CSV table of C-alpha atoms in Angstrom, one decimal:
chain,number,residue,atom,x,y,z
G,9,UNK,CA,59.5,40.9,47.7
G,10,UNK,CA,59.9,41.3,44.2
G,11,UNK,CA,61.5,44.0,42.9
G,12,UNK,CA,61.3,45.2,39.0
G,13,UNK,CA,63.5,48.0,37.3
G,14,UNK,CA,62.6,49.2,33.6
G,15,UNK,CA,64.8,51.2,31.8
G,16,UNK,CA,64.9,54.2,29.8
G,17,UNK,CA,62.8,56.5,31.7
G,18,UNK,CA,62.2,58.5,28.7
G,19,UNK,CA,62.3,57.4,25.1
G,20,UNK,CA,61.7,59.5,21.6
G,21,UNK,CA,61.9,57.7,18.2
G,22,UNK,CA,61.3,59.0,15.0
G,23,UNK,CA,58.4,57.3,13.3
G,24,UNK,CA,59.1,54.2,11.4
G,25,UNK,CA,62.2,53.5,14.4
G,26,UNK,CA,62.0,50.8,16.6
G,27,UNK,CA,62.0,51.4,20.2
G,28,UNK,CA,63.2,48.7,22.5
G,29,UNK,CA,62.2,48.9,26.5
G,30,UNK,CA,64.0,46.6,29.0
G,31,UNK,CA,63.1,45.4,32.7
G,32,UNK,CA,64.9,43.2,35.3
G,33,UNK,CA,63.3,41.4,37.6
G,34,UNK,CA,64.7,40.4,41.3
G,35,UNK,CA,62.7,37.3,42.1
G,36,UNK,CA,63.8,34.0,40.0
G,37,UNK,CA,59.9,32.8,41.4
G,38,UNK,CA,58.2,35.0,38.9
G,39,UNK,CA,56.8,33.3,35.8
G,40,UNK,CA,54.6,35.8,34.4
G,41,UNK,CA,55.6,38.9,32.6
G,42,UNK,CA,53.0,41.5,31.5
G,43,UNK,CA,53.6,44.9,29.3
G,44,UNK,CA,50.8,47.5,29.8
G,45,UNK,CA,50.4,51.0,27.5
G,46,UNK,CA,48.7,53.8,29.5
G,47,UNK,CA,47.8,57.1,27.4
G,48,UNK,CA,47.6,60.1,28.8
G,49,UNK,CA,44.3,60.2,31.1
G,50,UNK,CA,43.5,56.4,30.7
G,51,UNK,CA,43.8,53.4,31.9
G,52,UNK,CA,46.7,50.7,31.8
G,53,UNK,CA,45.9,47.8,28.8
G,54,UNK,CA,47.5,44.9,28.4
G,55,UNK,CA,49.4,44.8,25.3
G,56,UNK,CA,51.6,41.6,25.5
G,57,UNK,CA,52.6,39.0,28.1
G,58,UNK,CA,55.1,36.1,28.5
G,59,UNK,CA,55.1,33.2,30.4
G,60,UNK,CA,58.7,31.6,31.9
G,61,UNK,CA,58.1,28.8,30.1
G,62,UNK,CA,58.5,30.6,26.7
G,63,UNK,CA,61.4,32.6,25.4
G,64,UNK,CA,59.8,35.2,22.8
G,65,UNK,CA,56.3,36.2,21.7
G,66,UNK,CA,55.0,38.4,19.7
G,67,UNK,CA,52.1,40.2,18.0
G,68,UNK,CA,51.9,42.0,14.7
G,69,UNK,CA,54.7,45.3,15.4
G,70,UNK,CA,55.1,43.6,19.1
G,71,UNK,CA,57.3,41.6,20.5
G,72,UNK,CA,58.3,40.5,24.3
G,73,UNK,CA,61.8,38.2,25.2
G,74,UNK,CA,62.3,36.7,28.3
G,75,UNK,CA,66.0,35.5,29.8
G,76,UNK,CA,65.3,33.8,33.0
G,77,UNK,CA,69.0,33.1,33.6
G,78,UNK,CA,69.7,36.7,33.4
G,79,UNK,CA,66.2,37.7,35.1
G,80,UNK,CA,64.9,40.3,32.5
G,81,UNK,CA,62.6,40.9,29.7
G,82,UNK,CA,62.5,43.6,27.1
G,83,UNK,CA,59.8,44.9,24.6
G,84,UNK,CA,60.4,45.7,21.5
G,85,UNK,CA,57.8,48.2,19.0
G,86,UNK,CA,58.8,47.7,14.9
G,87,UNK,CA,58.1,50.1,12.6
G,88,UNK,CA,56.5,53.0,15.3
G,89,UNK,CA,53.9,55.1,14.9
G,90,UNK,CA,52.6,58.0,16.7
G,91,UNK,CA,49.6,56.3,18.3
G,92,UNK,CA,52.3,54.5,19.9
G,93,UNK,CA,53.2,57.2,21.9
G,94,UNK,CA,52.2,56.6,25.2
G,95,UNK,CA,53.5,55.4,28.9
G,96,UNK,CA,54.8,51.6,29.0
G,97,UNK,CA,54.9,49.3,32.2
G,98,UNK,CA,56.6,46.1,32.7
G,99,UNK,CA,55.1,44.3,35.5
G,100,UNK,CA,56.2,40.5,37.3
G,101,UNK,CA,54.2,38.5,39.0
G,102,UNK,CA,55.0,36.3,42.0
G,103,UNK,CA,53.8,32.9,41.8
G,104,UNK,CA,51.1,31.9,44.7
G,105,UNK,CA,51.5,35.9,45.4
G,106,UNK,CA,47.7,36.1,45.0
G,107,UNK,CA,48.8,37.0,41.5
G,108,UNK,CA,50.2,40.3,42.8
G,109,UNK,CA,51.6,42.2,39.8
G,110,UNK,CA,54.6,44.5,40.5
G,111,UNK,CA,54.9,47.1,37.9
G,112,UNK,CA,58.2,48.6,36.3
G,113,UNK,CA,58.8,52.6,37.4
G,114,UNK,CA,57.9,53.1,33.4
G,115,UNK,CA,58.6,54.4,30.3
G,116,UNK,CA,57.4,57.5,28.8
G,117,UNK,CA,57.7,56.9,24.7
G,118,UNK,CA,57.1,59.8,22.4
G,119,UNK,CA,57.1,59.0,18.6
G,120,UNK,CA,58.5,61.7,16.4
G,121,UNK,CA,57.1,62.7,13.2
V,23,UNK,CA,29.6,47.6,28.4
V,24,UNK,CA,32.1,48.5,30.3
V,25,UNK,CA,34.6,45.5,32.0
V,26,UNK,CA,35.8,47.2,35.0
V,27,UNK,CA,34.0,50.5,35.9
V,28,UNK,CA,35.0,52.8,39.0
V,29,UNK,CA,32.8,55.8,40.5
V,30,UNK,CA,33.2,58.4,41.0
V,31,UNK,CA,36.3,59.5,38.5
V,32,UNK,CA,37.3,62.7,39.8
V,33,UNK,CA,37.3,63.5,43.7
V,34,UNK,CA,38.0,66.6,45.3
V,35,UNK,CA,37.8,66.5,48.7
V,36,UNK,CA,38.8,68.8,51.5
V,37,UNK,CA,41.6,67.4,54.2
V,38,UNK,CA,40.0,65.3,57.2
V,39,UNK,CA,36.9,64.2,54.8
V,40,UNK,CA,36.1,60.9,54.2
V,41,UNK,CA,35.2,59.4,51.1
V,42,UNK,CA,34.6,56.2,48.9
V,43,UNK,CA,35.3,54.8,45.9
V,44,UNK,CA,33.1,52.4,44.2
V,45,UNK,CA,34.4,49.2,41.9
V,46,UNK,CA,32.3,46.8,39.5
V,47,UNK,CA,33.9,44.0,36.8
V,48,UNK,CA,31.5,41.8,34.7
V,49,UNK,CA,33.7,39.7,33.7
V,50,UNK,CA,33.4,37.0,35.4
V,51,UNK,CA,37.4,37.2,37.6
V,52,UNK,CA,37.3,36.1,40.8
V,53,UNK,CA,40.0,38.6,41.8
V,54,UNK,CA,39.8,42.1,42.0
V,55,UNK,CA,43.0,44.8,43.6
V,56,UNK,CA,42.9,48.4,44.2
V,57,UNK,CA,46.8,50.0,42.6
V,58,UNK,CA,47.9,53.9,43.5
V,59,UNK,CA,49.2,55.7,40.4
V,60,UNK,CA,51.2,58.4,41.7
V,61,UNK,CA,52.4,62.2,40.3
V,62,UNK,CA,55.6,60.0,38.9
V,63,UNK,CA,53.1,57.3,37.2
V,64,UNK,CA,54.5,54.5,39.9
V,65,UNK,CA,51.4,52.0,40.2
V,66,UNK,CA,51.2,50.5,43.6
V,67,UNK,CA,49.7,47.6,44.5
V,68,UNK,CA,47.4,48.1,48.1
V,69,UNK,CA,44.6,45.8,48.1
V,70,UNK,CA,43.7,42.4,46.6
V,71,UNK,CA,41.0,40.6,47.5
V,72,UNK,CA,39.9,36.7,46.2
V,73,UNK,CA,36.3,36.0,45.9
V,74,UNK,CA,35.4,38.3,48.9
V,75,UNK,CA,38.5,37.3,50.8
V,76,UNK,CA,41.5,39.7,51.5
V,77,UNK,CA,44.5,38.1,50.5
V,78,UNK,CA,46.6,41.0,49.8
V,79,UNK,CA,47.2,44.0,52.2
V,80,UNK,CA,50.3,45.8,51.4
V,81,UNK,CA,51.8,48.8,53.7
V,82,UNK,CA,48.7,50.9,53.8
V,83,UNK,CA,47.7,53.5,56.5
V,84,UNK,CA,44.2,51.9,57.9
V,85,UNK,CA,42.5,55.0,57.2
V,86,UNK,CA,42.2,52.8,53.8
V,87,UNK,CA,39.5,50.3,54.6
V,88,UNK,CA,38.6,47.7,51.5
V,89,UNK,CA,35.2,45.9,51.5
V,90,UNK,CA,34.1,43.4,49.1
V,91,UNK,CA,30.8,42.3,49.3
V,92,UNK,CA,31.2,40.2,46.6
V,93,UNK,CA,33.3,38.9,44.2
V,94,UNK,CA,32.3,41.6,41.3
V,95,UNK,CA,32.5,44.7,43.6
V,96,UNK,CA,35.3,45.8,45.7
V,97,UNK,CA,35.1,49.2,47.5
V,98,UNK,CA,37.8,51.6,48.9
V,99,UNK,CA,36.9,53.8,51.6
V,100,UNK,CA,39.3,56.2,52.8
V,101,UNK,CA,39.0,58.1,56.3
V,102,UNK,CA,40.5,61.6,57.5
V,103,UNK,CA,41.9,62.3,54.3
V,104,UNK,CA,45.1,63.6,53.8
V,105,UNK,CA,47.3,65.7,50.9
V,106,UNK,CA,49.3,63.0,50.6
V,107,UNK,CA,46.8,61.0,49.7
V,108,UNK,CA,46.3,62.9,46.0
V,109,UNK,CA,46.9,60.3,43.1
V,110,UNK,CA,44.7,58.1,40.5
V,111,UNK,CA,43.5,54.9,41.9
V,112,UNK,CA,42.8,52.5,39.7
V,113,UNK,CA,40.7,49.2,40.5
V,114,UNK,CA,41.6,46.1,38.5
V,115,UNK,CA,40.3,42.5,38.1
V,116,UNK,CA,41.9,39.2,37.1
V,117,UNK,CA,41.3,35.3,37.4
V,118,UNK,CA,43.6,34.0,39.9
V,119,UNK,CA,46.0,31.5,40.0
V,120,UNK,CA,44.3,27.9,40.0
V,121,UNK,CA,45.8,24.9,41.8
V,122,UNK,CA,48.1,23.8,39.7
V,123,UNK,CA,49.5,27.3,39.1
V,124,UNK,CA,47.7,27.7,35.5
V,125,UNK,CA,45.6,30.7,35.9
V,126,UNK,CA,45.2,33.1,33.5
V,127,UNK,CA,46.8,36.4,35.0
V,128,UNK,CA,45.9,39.4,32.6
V,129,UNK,CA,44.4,42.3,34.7
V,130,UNK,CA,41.7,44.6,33.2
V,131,UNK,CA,42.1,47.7,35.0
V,132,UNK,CA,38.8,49.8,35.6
V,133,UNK,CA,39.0,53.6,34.6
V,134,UNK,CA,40.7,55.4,37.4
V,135,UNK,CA,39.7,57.5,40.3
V,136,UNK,CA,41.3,60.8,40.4
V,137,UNK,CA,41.6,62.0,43.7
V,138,UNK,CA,42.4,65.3,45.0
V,139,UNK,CA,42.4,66.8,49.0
V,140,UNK,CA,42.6,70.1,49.2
């Protein structure tokens, strides 16, 4: 099955900093690639998503890439604030998978004043 | 008007109880899945089910019983409960993949269940 790594683990910026989050991605099936912000007690909301057949979207401070040769995606957050501070997920889904997502381990960002 | 609403959202429950969890979306998905948020904030997938039809059933004790009694509610129902068994669950919806593959495949996650056994 599909397997999805996300790296760092832990991530402080100072506000103003970028902060860049990457995933890898084990099946070359996949063709859908969510990013999901949890705060503390919530829920998970989408905040971005990629299809394969695209190579870069973004919205406003957000961005996504996708390299399908190399099997990972990354998200990138311009000019941070502190409402930004919060727990990312990557996720990839398996096509005819029932649309099963399988989420990254995540990423725990904390922007510094 | 809440998408995707869950009862109850916190749970505390003594070992060997059983218990349910209740899920609603009015949005219109034909898809709904039950994910396990650990301690670490790992999300698991366990259950999916497609207009009332289990399609998804990952490695899951079967003291975890789903039940969809239609395609806006899907229920979790959890026997003899166990400590191990302490996390957030969080019900989700989504459309699903159509025919040619063209689906739109954003989930909307409902609130979260907290559960704790005691």
């Amino acid at each position: 099955g599909e397997n999805v790594e996300q790296h760092p683990s832990t991530l402080s910026v100072q506000e103003g900093d970028s902060a860049v989050i990457k995933c890898t991605y084990s099946d070359s099936a996949s063709n859908y690639f969510p990013w999901y912000k949890q705060e503390l007690g919530k829920r998970p909301q989408l905040i971005i998503d990629i299809r394969s057949n695209v190579g870069e979207k973004k919205d406003q401070r957000i961005a996504v890439t996708l390299n399908k040769t190399a099997k990972h995606f990354s998200l990138h957050i311009t000019e941070t604030q502190p409402e930004d501070s919060a727990v990312y997920f990557c996720a990839a889904s398996l096509t005819g998978g029932g649309n099963k997502l399988t989420f990254g381990t995540g990423t725990q960002l904390k922007v510094e004043l | 008007d809440t998408a995707v609403s869950q009862t109850p959202k916190y749970l505390v429950t003594q070992m060997g109880n059983d218990k349910s969890i209740k899920c609603e979306q009015n949005l219109g998905h034909d898809t709904m899945y039950w994910y396990k948020q650990d301690s670490k904030k790992f999300l698991k997938i366990m259950f999916s089910y497609n207009n009332k039809e289990l399609i998804i059933n990952e490695t899951v004790p079967n003291r975890f019983s789903p039940k969809s009694p239609d395609k806006a509610h899907l229920n979790l129902h959890i026997n003899s409960l166990e400590l191990g068994d302490s996390a957030v669950y969080f019900c989700a919806s989504s459309h699903s993949i159509g025919l040619s593959g063209q689906g739109r495949y954003g989930y909307t996650f409902g609130s979260g269940t907290r559960l704790t056994v005691v």
